[in-house]
Coordinates of C-alpha atoms and ligand atoms in Angstrom, one line a residue:
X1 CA 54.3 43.6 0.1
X2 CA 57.7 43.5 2.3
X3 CA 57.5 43.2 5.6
X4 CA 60.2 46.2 7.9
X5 CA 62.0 43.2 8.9
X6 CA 64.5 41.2 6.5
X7 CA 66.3 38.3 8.3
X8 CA 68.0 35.1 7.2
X9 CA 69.1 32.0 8.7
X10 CA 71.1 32.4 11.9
X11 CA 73.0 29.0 11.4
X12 CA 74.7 27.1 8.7
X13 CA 72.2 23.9 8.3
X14 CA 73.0 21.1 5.9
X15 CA 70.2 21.1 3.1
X16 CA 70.2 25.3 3.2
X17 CA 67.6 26.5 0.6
X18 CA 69.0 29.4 -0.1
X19 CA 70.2 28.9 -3.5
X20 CA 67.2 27.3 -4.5
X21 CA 64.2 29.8 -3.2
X22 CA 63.8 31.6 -6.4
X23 CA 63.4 28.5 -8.6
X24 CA 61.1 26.6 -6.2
X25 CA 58.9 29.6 -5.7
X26 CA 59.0 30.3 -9.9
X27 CA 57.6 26.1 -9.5
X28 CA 55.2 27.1 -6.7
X29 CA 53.5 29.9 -8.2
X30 CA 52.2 28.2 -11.2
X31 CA 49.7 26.6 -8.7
X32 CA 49.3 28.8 -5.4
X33 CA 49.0 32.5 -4.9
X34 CA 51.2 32.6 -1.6
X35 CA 49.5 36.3 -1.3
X36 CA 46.5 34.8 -0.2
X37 CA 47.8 32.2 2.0
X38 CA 47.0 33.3 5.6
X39 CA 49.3 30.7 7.5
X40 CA 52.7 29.3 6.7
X41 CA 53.9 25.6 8.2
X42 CA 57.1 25.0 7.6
X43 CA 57.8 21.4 9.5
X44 CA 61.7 20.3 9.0
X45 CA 62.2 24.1 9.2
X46 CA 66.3 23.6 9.7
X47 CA 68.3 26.6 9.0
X48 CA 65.0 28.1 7.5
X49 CA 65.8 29.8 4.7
X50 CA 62.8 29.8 3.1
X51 CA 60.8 30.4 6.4
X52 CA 62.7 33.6 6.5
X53 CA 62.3 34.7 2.8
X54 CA 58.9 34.0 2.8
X55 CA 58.4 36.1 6.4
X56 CA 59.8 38.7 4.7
X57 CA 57.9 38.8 1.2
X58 CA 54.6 38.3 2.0
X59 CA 51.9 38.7 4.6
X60 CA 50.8 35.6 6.2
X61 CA 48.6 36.2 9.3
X62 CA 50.0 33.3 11.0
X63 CA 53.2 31.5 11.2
X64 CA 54.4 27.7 12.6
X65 CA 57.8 26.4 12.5
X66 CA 58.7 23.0 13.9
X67 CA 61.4 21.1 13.9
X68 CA 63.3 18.0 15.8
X69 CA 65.9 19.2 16.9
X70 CA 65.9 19.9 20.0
X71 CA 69.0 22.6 20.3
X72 CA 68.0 24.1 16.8
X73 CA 64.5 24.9 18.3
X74 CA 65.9 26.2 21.9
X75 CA 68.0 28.3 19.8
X76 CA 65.1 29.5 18.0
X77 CA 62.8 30.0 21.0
X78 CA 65.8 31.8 23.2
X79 CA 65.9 34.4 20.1
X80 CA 62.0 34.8 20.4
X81 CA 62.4 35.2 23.9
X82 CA 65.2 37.6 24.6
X83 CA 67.8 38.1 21.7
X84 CA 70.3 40.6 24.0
X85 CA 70.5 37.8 26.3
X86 CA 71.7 35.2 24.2
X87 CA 74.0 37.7 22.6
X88 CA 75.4 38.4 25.7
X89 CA 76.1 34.9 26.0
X90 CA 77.3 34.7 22.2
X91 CA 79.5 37.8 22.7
X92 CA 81.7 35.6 26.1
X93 CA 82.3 32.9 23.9
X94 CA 83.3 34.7 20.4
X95 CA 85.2 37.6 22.6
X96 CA 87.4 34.1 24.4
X97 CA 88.0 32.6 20.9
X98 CA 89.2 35.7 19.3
X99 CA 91.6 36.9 22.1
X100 CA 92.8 33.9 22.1
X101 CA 96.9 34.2 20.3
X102 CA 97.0 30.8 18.5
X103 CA 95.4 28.2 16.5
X104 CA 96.1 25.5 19.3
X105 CA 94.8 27.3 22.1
X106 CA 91.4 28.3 19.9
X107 CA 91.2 24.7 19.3
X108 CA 91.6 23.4 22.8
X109 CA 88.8 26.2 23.2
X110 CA 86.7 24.7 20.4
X111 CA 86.8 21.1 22.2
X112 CA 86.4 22.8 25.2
X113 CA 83.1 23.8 24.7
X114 CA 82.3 20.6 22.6
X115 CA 82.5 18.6 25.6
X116 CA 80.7 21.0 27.5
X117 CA 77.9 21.0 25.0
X118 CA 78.2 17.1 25.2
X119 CA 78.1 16.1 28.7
X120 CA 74.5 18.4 29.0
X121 CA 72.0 16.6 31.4
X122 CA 69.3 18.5 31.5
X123 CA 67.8 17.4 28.0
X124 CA 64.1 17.0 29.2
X125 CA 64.5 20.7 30.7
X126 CA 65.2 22.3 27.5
X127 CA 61.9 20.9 26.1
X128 CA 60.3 23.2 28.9
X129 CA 62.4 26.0 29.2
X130 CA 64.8 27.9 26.9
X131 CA 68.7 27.6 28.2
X132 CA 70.5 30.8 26.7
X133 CA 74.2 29.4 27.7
X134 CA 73.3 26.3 25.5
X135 CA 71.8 28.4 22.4
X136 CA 75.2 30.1 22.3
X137 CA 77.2 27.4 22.4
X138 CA 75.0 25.7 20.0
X139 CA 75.4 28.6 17.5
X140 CA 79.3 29.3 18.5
X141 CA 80.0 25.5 17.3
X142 CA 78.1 25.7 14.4
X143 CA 80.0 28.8 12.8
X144 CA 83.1 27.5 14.5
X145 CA 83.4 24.0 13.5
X146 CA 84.7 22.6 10.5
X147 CA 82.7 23.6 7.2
X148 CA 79.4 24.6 9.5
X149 CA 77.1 22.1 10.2
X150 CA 75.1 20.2 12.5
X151 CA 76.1 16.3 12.5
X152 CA 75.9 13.9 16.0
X153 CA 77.0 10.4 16.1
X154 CA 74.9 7.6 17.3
X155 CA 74.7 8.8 20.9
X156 CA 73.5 11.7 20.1
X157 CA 76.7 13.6 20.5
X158 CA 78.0 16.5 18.3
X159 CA 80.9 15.8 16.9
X160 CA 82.1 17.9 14.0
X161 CA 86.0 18.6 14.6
X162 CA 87.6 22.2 14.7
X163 CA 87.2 24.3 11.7
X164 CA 90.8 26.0 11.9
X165 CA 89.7 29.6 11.8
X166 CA 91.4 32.4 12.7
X167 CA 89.2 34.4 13.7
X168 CA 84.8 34.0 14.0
X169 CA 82.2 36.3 13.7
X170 CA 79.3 34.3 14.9
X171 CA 76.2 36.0 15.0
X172 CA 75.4 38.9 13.0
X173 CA 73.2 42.0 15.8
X174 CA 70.9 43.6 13.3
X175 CA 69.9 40.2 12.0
X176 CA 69.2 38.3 14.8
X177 CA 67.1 41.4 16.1
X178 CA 65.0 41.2 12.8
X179 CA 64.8 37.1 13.7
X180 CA 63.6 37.7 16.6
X181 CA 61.1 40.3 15.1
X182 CA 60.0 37.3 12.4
X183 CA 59.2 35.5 15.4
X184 CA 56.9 37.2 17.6
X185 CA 54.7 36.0 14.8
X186 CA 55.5 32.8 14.8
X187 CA 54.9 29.7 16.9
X188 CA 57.8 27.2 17.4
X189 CA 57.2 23.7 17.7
X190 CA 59.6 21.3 18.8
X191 CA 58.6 17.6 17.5
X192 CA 57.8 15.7 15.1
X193 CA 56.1 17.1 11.0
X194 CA 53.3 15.0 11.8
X195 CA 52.3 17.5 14.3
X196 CA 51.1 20.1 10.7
X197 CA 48.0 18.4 11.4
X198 CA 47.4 20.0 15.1
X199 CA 48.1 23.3 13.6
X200 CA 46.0 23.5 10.8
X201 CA 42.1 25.4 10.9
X202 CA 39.5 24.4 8.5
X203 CA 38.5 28.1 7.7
X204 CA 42.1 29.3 7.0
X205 CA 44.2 29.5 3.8
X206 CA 47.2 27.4 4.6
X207 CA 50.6 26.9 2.4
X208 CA 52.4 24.2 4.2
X209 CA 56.2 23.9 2.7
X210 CA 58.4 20.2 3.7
X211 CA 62.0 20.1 3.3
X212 CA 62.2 16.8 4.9
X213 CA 66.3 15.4 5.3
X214 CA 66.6 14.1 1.8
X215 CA 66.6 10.4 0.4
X216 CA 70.2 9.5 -0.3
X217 CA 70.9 9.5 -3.7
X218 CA 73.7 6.4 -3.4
X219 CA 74.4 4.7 -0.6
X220 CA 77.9 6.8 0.2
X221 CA 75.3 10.2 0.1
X222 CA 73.7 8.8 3.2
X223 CA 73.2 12.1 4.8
X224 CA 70.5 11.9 6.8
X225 CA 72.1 12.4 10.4
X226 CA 70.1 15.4 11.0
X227 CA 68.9 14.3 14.8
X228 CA 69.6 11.2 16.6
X229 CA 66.5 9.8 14.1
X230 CA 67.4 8.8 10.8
X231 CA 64.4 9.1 8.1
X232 CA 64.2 6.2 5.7
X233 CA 62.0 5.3 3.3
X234 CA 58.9 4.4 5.3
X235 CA 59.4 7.8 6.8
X236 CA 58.7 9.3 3.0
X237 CA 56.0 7.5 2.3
X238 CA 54.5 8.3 5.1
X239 CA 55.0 12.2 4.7
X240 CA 53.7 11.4 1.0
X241 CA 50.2 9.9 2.8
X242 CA 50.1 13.3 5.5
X243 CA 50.3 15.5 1.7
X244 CA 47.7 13.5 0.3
X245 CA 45.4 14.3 3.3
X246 CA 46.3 17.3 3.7
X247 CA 45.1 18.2 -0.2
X248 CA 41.6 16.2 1.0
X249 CA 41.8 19.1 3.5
X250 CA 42.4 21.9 0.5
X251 CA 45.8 22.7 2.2
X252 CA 48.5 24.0 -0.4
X253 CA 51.6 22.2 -0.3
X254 CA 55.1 22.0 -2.0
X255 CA 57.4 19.2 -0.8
X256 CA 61.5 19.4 -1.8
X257 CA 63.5 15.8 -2.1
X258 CA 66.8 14.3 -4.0
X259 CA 66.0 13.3 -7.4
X260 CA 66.8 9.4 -7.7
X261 CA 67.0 9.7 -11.4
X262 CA 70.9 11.5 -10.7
X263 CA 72.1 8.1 -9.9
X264 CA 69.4 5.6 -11.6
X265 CA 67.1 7.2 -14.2
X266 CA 64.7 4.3 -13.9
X267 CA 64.4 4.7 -10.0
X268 CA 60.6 6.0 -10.2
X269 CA 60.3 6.6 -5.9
X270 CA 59.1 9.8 -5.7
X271 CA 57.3 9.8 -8.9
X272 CA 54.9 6.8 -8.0
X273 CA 54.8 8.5 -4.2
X274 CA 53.4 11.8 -5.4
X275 CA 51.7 10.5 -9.3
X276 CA 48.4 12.5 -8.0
X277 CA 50.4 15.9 -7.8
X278 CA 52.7 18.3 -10.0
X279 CA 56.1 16.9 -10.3
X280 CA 59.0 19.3 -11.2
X281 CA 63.1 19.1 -11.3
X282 CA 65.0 21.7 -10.2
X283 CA 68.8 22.1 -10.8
X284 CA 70.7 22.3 -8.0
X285 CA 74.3 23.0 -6.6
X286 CA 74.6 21.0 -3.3
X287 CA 76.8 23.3 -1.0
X288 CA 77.1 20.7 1.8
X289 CA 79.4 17.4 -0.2
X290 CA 82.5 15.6 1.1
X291 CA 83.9 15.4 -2.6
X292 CA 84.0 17.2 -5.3
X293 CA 82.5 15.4 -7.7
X294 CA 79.0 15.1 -6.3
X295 CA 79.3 19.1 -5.6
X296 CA 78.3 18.8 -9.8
X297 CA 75.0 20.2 -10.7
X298 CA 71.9 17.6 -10.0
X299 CA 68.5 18.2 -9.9
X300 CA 66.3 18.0 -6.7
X301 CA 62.5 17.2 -6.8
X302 CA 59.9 19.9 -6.2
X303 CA 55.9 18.4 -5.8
X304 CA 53.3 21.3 -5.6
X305 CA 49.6 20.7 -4.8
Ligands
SAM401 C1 66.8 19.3 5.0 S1 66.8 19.9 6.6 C2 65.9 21.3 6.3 C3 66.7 22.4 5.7 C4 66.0 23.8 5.8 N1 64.7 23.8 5.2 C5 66.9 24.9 5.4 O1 66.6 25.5 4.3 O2 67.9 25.2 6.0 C6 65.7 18.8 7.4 C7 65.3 19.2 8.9 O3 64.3 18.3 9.3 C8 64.5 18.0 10.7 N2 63.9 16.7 10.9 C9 64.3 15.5 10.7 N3 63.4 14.5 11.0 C10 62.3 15.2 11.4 C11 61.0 14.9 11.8 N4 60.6 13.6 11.9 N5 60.1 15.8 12.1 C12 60.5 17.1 12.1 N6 61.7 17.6 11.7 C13 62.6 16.6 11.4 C14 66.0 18.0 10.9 O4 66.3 18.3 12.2 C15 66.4 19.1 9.9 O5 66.5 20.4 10.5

């Protein structure tokens, strides 16, 4: 049954499922019935695609998002709390930028607020309180920077360059309305995936769904600078031991990766990882690639438990 409110991702977010959500879920119902899950995790929620979908097509009781990123979960949170306020604040900055006469000026503007969003002090406040100014920034970068996504160096400071556009249209009313609708029922976590485990209840159906920052498939994919925190190897393994005790627990679970057999067929990673579990590959279209040629088809891994 459909929920009144449809809603979709309010940012552009590197790993974006939206291409992919009909596939996985074909994959997913072979061994869950999602209509009788009663709480949904989602734990590297990003961009939340899926999160969104899933809000909208079925009925889960309960909802949990979390996430590591700091700004991406203030932005979340300042929509839960008051969406006309940060689109008052969304409406300065997109009115300035689109006022503006020419390219140069809108890029001075651009680096402008960069810096602004860069020299922020108050980091440790944000983890208590939502900042409204900072969501809108945060989102005004995102859909103004070049190709739309979220990438800091190794202090921590965004620094995507100026995307060149004429004109933005950052933030779309009715949507972020039904967002904020989607998350009156939701609790937002800002942290780390191992926290699932706080949030779980031993009486509930739960469907837990981990799009974790992928493995690189070569060395030049490296794409894993999600958050100041990288996540290597260890890192998968050690999300592949939380699924394995969390199916000890009778807690469905799907978890999406890269598949290592793109570049090396014999590279068995994830199937050793997750040998217990159902192992499917799914053929994707990466949106997010710096050349063309790895923009190709490949196939991603889906596990389902
Ligand atoms: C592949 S993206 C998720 C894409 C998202 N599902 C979508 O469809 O847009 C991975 C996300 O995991 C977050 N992340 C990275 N390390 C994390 C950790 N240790 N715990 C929780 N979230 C983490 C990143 O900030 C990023 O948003």
């Amino acid at each position: 049954m459909n929920n009144p409110y449809e809603a979709g991702p309010f940012v552009k977010w590197a790993g974006g499922k939206s291409r992919l959500i009909d596939s996985i879920l074909h994959k997913i119902s072979n061994h869950i019935n999602l209509d009788e899950m009663e709480h949904y995790i989602e734990p590297f929620v990003g961009g939340g695609a899926m999160f969104f979908y899933l809000a909208y097509h079925y009925n889960f009781t309960k909802m949990t998002i979390i996430d590591i990123n700091l700004e991406l979960i203030n932005s979340y949170r300042s929509i839960k709390e008051d969406p006309i306020h940060l689109i008052r604040h969304l409406d300065i900055l997109q009115d300035k930028y689109n006022s503006l006469h020419t390219l140069e000026e809108k890029e001075l503007l651009y680096y402008n607020i960069r810096q602004v969003y860069n020299n922020y002090q108050d980091k440790n406040e944000l983890k208590e309180k939502v900042d409204f100014e900072r969501a809108a920034q945060f989102i005004f970068l995102n859909k103004s920077c070049f190709n739309g996504l979220y990438r800091v160096n190794r202090k921590g400071e965004y620094n995507v360059p100026f995307g060149k556009k004429e004109r933005i249209n950052i933030y779309n009313q009715r949507n972020i309305l039904n967002v904020n609708e989607v998350l009156k029922r939701t609790t937002i976590i800002h942290g780390d995936y191992t926290q699932t485990f706080d949030h779980i209840q031993e009486q509930e159906n739960t469907f837990v769904y981990f799009d974790p920052p992928y493995r690189p498939i070569t060395s030049s994919s490296a794409f894993t600078a999600y958050a100041e925190s990288g996540f290597n190897d260890d890192d998968q393994s050690n999300l592949a031991n939380l699924c394995k005790e969390l199916h000890l627990r009778d807690v469905h679970f799907a978890v999406s990766n890269s598949d290592p057999h793109n570049s090396d067929p014999t590279d068995m990673f994830f199937d050793n990882l997750y040998e217990e579990f159902n192992i499917y590959r799914i053929r994707a279209n990466r949106q997010i690639a710096a050349d063309s040629r790895s923009r190709s088809a490949i196939s991603e891994i889906l596990v389902v438990k």
